[in-house]
Coordinates of C-alpha atoms in Angstrom, one line a residue:
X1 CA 67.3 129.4 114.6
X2 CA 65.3 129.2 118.2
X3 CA 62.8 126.7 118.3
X4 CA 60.1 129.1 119.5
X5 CA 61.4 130.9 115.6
X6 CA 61.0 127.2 113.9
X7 CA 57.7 126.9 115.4
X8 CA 56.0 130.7 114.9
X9 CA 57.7 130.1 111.0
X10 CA 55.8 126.8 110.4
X11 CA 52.6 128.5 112.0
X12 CA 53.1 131.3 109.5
X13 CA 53.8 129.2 106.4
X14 CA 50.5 127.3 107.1
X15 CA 48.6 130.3 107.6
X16 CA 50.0 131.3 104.2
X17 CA 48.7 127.7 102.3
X18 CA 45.6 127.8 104.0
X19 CA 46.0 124.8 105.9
X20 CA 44.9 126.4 109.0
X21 CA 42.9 130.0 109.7
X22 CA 43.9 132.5 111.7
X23 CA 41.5 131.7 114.7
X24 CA 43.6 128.3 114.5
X25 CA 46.9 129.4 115.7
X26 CA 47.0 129.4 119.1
X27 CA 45.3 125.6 119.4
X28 CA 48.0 124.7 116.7
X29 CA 50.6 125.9 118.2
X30 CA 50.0 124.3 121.8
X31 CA 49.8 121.2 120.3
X32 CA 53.5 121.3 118.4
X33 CA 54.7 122.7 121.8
X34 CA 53.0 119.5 123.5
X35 CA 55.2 117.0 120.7
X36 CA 58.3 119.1 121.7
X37 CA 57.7 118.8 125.2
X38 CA 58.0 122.4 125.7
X39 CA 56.2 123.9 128.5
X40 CA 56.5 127.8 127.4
X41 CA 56.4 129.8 124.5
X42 CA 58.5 133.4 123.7
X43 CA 56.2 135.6 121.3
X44 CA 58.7 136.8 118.2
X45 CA 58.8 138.3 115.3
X46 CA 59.6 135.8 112.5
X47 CA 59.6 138.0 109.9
X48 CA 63.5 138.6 111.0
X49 CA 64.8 135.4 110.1
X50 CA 65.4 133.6 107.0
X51 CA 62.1 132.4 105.3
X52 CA 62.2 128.8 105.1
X53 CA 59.5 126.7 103.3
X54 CA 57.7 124.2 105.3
X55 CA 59.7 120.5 104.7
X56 CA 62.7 123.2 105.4
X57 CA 61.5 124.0 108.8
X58 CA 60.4 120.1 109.5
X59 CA 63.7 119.1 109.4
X60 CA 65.2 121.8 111.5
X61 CA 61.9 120.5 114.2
X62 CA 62.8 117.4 113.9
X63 CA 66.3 118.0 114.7
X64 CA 66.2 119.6 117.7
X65 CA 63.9 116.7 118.9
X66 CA 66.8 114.6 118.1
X67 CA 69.3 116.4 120.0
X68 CA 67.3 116.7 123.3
X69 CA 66.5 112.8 122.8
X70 CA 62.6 113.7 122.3
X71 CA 62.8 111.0 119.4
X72 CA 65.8 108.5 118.0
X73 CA 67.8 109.8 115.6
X74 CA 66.2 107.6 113.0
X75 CA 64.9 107.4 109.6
X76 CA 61.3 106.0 110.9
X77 CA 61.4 107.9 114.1
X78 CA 61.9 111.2 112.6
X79 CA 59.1 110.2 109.8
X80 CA 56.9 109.7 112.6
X81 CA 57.4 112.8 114.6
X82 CA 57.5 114.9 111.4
X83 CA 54.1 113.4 110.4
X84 CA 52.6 114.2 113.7
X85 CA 53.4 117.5 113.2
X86 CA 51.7 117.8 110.2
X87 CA 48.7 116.3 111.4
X88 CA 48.2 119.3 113.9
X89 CA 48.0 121.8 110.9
X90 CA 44.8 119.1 108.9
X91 CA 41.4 119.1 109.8
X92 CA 39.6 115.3 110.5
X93 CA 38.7 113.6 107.2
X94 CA 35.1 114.4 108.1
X95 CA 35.7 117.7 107.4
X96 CA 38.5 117.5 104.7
X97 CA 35.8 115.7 102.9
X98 CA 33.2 117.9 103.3
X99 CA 35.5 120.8 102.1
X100 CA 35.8 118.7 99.1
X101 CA 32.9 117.8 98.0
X102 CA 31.3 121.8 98.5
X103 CA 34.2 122.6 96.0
X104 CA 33.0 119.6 93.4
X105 CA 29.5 120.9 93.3
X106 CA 31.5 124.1 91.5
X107 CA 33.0 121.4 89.8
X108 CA 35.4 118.4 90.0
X109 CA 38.9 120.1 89.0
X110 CA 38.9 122.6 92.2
X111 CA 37.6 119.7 94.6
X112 CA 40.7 117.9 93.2
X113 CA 43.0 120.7 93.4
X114 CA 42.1 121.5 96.8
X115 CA 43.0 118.1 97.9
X116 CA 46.1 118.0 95.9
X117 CA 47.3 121.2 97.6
X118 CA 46.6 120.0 100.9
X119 CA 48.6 116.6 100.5
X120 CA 51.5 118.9 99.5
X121 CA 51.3 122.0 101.8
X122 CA 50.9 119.1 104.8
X123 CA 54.1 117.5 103.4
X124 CA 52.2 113.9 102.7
X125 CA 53.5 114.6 99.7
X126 CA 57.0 114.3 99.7
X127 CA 57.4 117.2 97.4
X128 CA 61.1 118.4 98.6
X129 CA 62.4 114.9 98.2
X130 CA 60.7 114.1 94.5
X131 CA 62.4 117.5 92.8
X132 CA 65.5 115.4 93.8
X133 CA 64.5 113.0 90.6
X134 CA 66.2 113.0 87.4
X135 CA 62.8 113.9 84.8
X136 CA 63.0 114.8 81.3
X137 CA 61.6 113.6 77.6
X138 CA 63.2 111.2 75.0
X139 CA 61.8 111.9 71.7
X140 CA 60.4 108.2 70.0
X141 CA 58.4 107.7 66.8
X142 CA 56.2 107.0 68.9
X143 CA 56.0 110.3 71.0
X144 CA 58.1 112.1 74.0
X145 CA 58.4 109.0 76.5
X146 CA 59.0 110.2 80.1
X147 CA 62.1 109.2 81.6
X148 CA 62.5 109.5 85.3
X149 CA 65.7 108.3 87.6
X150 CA 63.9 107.7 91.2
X151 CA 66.0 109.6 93.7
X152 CA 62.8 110.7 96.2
X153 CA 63.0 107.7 98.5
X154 CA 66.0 108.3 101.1
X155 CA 68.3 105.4 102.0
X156 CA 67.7 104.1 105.7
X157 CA 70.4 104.2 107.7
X158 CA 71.5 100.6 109.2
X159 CA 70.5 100.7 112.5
X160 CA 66.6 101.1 111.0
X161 CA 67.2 98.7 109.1
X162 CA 68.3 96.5 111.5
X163 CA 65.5 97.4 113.8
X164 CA 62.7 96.5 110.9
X165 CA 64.3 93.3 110.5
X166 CA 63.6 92.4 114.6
X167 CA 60.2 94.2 114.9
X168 CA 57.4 92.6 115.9
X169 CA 54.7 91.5 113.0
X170 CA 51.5 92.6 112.8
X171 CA 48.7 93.2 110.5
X172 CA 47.6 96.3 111.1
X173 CA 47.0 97.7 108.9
X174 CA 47.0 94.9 106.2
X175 CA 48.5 96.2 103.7
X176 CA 50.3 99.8 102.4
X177 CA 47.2 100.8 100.9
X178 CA 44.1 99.9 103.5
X179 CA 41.8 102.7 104.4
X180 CA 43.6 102.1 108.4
X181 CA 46.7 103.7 106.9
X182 CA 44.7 107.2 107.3
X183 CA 46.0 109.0 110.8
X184 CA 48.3 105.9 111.3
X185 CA 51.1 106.9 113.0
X186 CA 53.5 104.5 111.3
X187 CA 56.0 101.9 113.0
X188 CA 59.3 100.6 112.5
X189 CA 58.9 99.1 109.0
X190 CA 55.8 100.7 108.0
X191 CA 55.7 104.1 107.2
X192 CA 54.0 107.1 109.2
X193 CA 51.1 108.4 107.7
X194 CA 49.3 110.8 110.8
X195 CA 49.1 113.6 108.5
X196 CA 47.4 111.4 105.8
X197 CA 43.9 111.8 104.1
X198 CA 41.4 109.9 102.2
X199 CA 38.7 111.3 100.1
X200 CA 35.4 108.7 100.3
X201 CA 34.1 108.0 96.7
X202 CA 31.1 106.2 95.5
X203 CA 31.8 103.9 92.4
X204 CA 28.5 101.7 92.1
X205 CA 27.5 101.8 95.5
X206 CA 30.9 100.7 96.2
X207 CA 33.1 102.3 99.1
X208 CA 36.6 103.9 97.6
X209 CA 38.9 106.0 98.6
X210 CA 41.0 108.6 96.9
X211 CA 44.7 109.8 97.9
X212 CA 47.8 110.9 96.3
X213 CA 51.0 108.7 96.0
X214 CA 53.5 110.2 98.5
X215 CA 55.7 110.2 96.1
X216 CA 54.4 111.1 93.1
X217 CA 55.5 110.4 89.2
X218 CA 53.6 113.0 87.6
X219 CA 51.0 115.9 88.0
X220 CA 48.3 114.4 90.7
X221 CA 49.3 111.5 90.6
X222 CA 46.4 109.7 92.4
X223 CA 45.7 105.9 93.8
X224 CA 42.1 105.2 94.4
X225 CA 41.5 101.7 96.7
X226 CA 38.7 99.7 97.5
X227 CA 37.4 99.6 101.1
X228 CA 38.0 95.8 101.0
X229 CA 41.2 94.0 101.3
X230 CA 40.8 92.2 98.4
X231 CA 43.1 90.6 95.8
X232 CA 43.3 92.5 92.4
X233 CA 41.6 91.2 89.7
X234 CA 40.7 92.7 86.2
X235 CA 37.3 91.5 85.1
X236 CA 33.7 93.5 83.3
X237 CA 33.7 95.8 86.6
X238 CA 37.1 97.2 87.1
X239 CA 36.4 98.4 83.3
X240 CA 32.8 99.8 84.8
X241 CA 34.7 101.4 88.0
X242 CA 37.1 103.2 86.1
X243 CA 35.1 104.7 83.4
X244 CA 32.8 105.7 86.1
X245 CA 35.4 107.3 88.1
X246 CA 36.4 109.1 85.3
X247 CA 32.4 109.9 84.6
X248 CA 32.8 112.1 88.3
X249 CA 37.0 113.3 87.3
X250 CA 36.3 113.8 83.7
X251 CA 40.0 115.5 83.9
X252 CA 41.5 112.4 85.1
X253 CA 42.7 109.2 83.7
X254 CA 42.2 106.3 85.8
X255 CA 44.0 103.1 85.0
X256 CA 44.9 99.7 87.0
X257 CA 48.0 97.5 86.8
X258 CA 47.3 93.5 85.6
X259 CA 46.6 91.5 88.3
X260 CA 49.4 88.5 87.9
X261 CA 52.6 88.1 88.6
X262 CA 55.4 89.4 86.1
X263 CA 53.0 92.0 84.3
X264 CA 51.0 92.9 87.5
X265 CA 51.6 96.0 90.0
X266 CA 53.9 95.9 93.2
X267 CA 50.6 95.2 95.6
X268 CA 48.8 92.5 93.9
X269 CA 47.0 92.3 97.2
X270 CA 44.5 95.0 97.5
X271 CA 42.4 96.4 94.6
X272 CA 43.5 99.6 93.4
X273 CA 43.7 101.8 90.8
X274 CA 46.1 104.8 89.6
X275 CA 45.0 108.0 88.1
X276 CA 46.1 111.9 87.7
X277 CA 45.9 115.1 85.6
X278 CA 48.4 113.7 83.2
X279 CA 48.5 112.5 79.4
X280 CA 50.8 110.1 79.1
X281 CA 52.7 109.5 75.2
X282 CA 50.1 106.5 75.3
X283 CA 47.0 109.0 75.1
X284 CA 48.6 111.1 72.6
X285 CA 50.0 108.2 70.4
X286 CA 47.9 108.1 66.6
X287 CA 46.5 104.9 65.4
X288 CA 47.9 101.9 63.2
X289 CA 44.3 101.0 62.1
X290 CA 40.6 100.6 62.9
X291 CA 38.2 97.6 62.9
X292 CA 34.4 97.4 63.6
X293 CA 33.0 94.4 66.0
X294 CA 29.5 92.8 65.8
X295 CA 27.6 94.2 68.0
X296 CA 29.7 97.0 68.9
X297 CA 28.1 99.9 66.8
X298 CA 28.4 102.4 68.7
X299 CA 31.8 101.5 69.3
X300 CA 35.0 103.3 67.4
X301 CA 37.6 100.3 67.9
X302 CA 41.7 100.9 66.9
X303 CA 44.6 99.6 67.2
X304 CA 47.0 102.4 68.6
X305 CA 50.6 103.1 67.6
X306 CA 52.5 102.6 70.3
X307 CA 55.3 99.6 71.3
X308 CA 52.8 97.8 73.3
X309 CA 49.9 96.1 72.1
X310 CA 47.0 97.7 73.1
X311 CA 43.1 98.0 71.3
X312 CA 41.6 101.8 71.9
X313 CA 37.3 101.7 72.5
X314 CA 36.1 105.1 72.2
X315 CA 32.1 106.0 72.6
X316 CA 29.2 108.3 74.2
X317 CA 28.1 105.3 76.2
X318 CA 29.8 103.9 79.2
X319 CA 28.0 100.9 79.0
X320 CA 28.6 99.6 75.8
X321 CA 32.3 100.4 76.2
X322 CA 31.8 97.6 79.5
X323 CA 30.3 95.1 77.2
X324 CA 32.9 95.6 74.5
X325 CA 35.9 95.7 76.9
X326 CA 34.4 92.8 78.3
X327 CA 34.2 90.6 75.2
X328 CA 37.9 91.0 74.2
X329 CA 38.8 90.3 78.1
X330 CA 37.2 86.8 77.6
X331 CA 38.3 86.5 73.9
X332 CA 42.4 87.1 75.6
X333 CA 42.3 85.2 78.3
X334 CA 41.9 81.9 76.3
X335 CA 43.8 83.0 73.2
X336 CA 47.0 81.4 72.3
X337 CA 48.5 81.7 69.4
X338 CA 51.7 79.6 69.9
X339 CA 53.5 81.3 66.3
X340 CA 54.0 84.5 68.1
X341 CA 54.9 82.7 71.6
X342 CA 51.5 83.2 73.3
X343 CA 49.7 80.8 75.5
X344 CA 46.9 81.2 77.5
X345 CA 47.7 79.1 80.2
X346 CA 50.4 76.6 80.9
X347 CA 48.1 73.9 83.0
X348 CA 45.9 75.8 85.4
X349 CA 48.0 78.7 85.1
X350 CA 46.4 81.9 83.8
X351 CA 48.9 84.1 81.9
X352 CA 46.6 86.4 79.9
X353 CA 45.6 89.5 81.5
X354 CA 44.9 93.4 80.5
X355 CA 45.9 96.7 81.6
X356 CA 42.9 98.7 81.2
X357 CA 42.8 102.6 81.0
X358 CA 40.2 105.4 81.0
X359 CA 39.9 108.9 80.0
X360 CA 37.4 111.2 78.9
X361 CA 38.5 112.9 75.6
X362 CA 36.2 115.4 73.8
X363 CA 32.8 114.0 74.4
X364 CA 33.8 110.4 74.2
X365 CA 34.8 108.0 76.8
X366 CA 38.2 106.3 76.1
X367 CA 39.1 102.5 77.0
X368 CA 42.8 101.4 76.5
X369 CA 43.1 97.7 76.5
X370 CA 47.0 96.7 76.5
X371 CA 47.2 93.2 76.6
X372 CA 49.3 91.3 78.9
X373 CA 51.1 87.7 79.0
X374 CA 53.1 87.1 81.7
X375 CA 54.8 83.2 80.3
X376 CA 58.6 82.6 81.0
X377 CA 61.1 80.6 79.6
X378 CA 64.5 79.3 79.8
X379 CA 66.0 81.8 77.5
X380 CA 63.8 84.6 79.5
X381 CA 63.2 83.3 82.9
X382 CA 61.5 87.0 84.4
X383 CA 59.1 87.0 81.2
X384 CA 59.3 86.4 78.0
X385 CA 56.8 89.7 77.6
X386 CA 59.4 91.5 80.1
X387 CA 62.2 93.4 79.8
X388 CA 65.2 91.1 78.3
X389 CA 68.3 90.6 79.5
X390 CA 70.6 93.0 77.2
X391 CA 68.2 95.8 78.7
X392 CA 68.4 95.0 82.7
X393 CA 71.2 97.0 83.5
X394 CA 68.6 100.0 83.2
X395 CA 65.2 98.4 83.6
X396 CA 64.5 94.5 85.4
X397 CA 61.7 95.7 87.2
X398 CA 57.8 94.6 86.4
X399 CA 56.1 96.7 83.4
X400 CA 53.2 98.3 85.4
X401 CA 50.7 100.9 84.6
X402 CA 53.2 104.0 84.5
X403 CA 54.9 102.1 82.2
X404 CA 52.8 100.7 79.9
X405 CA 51.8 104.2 79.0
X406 CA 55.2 106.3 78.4
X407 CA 56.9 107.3 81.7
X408 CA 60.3 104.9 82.7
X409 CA 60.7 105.3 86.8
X410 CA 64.3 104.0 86.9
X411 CA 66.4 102.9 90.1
X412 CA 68.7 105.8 91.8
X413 CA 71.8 104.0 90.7
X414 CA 71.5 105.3 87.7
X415 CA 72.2 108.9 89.0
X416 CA 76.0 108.1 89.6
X417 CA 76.1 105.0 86.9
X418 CA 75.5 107.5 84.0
X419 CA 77.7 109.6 85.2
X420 CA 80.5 107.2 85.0
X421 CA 79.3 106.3 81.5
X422 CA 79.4 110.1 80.3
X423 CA 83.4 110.1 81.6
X424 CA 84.0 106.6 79.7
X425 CA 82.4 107.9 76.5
X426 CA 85.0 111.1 76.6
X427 CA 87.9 108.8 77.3
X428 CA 88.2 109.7 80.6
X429 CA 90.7 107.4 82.7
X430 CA 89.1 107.9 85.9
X431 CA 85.8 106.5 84.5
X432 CA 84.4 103.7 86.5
X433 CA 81.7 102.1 84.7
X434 CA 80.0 99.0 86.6
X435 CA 80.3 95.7 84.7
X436 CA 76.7 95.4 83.6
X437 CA 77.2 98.7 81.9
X438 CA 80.3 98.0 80.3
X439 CA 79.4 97.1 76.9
X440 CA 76.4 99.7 76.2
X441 CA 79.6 101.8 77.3
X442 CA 82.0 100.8 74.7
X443 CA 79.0 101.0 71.9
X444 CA 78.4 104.3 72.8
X445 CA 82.0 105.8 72.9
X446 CA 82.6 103.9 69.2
X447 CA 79.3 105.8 68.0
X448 CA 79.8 108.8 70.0
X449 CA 83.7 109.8 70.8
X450 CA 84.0 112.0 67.4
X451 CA 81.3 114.5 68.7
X452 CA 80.9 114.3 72.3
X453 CA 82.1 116.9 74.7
X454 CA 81.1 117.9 78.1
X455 CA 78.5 120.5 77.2
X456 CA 76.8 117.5 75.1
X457 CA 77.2 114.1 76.7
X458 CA 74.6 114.1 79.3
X459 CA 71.8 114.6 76.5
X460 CA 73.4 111.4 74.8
X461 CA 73.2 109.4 77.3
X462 CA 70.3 110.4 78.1
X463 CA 68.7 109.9 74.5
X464 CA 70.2 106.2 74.6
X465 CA 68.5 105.7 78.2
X466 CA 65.2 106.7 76.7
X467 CA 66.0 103.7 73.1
X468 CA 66.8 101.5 76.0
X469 CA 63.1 102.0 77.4
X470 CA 61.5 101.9 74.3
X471 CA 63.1 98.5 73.8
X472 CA 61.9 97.3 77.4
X473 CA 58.2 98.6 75.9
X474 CA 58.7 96.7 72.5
X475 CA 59.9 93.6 74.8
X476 CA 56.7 93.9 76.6
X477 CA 54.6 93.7 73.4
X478 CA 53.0 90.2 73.1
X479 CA 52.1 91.1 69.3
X480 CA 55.6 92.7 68.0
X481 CA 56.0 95.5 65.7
X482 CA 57.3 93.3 63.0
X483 CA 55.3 91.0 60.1
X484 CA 54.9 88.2 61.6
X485 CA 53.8 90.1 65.4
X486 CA 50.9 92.3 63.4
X487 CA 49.9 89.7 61.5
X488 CA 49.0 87.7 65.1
X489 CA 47.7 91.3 66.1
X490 CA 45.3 91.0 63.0
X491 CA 44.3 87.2 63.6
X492 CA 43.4 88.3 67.5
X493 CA 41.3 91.1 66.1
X494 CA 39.7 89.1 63.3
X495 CA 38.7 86.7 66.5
X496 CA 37.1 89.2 68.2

């Protein structure tokens, strides 16, 4: 297809997602022909060609700047020139905001689904690239967990790679989540976000910022950061920001990853929080049993079924869900109880943390403490609360948020890894089944070989991926599911 086609067809499809208006187009279009370096443009009628959807026609743009050596033929470059694109199709975050917020005062769900639209139609959202994951449900006792093989991030080529390794450092922006990130037009190593948006929220008369995850694990799938470079930290207030948060999004969640090492997010660095329009198997998961705590009245307090240990506060009043949430916070992070392998600090080490969560259900507030210990050992040197050894070969990687509440985001080997386990489990000599896998692999085709076929082996292996995750949750537990781990759960309650 011509360029001049390309062009018109991406002017078209934004027209049609509303990302620009009709008195828009020429401006719009002068500024892609400005990126291409083209100094003329042929009127034609697109309507001839093959309707392509808007990451569609990206690529074919950004291929033709490759071929007449515009940009490098590389991973970064193209990201770059792709977002820039983009970002002649968005209005400035001045208006993007106000937009926004006219739509919340009809209420909060079309404000939000405004913004989620326009992360997607502008392609911030890598939308093209995350129906390229693996998703489905593994039914649990415990409810459908989410299982999802992570095939949305594309492999740099070498020469990008390369390149990062020898580019010059700098700190600008700090970190992958700072409020600079919004227009950035990205660098070798860092990734380009010029067609990137922030909405600006108050939580108590703080400054924070709303976005979407470019890659996101489930419907609006939202990361809300503080203004301030700052070092996460789970204390009274983060409890108080998120239930506040979800006070303004009453149909979002809100939640934030434990702020040490083992049990703590990927940026431990900058205080954030993750959200979305999403109930997790966590939200929907019944209750083991309930308890009252002095003081607390007005406060329902559980002990939710689920293989983690988490405490479930439920009442009208935001505030006295902050002044319960923060008396178990101090009441964990000095609790040991050395029977069921739990220490609150080894020195001046801290190991006792939470991963708090908020929702709105009915009329009540929600408040999901899951309690966190991130100690090691010699027999379990990445956590003894962490995924074990016997289950690394589909999970190592740190229990975050997502996790703690239902959904698995696995590493793209998997894709192909499974796929060699399916053809071992049939008897299949051509199967090639890494080592690590090996002897899940031969347990499998013992319990499965007298009933599986082709039409049915993906399922099991995909059933026994989802036990395998529900084993790196019970592992995760610091009070198990056993007699001896719920009566430690009781003696933390009774201490509370």
């Amino acid at each position: 297809m011509l360029i001049d086609n390309l062009v018109q067809q991406l002017i078209d499809q934004a027209l049609a997602a509303q990302l620009i208006e009709r008195e828009d187009e020429v401006y719009v279009r002068n500024q892609v022909l400005a990126l291409l370096q083209l100094a003329a443009f042929k009127e034609n009628d697109a309507s001839e060609n093959t309707i392509l959807d808007i990451p569609d026609l990206l690529e074919q743009i950004v291929d033709y700047a490759c071929e007449q050596g515009i940009i490098e033929d590389l991973f970064d470059e193209k990201e770059m020139f792709s977002s820039k694109i983009m970002n002649c199709f968005i209005a400035r975050p001045s208006s993007v905001n106000q937009s926004f917020y006219e739509k919340y005062r009809q209420n909060p769900e079309a404000a939000t689904t405004y913004f989620y639209n326009l992360s997607k139609n502008s392609n911030y959202i890598q939308m093209k690239r995350i129906r390229q994951n693996i998703e489905y449900k593994a039914a649990t006792e415990y409810g459908d967990l989410d299982i999802t093989i992570n095939l949305s991030k594309p492999e740099k080529d070498p020469k990008s790679i390369e390149l990062e390794r020898t580019a010059q450092k700098t700190d600008y922006p700090k970190c992958l989540l700072c409020v600079e990130n919004e227009g950035y037009a990205g660098r070798i190593g860092h990734p380009a976000r010029s067609n990137h948006r922030m909405i600006r929220v108050n939580l108590l008369e703080e400054k924070w910022y709303l976005q979407y995850s470019p890659y996101v694990y489930y419907n609006e799938h939202c990361i809300l950061l503080s203004e301030k470079h700052t070092d996460m930290k789970i204390s009274p207030t983060t409890f108080e920001r998120i239930l506040s948060f979800v006070e303004q999004f009453p149909h979002y969640f809100l939640g934030s990853n434990a702020d040490i090492p083992i049990v703590g997010g990927s940026i431990l660095s900058h205080e954030h929080y993750q959200g979305g329009n999403y109930r997790f198997a966590m939200a929907k998961a019944g209750l083991d049993w309930m308890f009252k705590m002095a003081g607390f009245s007005n406060v329902e307090c559980s002990v939710v079924k689920w293989p983690m240990s988490v405490i479930r506060l439920r009442s009208g009043e935001i505030s006295s869900l902050v002044e319960a949430g923060a008396h178990i916070l101090a009441k964990w992070k000095n609790y040991s109880d050395e029977t069921v392998g739990i220490l609150a600090n080894t020195g001046e080490i801290p190991h006792n943390t939470i991963t708090p969560i908020a929702r709105k259900n009915g009329g009540l507030f929600e408040l999901d403490l899951v309690l966190r210990n991130n100690r090691t050992s010699d027999e379990h040197p990445l956590g003894i609360f962490h995924p074990h050894a016997d289950v690394h070969h589909i999970k190592k990687e740190n229990i975050g948020l997502i996790e703690v509440m239902g959904l698995a985001v696995l590493p793209a080997r998997l894709k192909t890894e499974l796929e060699e386990v399916e053809k071992f489990i049939l008897g299949r000599e051509d199967a090639q089944v890494a080592d690590y896998h090996l002897n899940w692999a031969i347990e499998l085709r013992e319990r499965y070989q007298a009933v599986a076929e082709e039409s049915n082996v993906e399922s099991i292996v995909r059933e026994e991926v989802g036990k395998k995750f529900l084993r790196v949750l019970e592992d995760a537990g610091v009070f198990k599911r056993n007699e001896a781990g719920t009566a430690g759960f009781k003696r933390f309650i009774k201490s509370i």
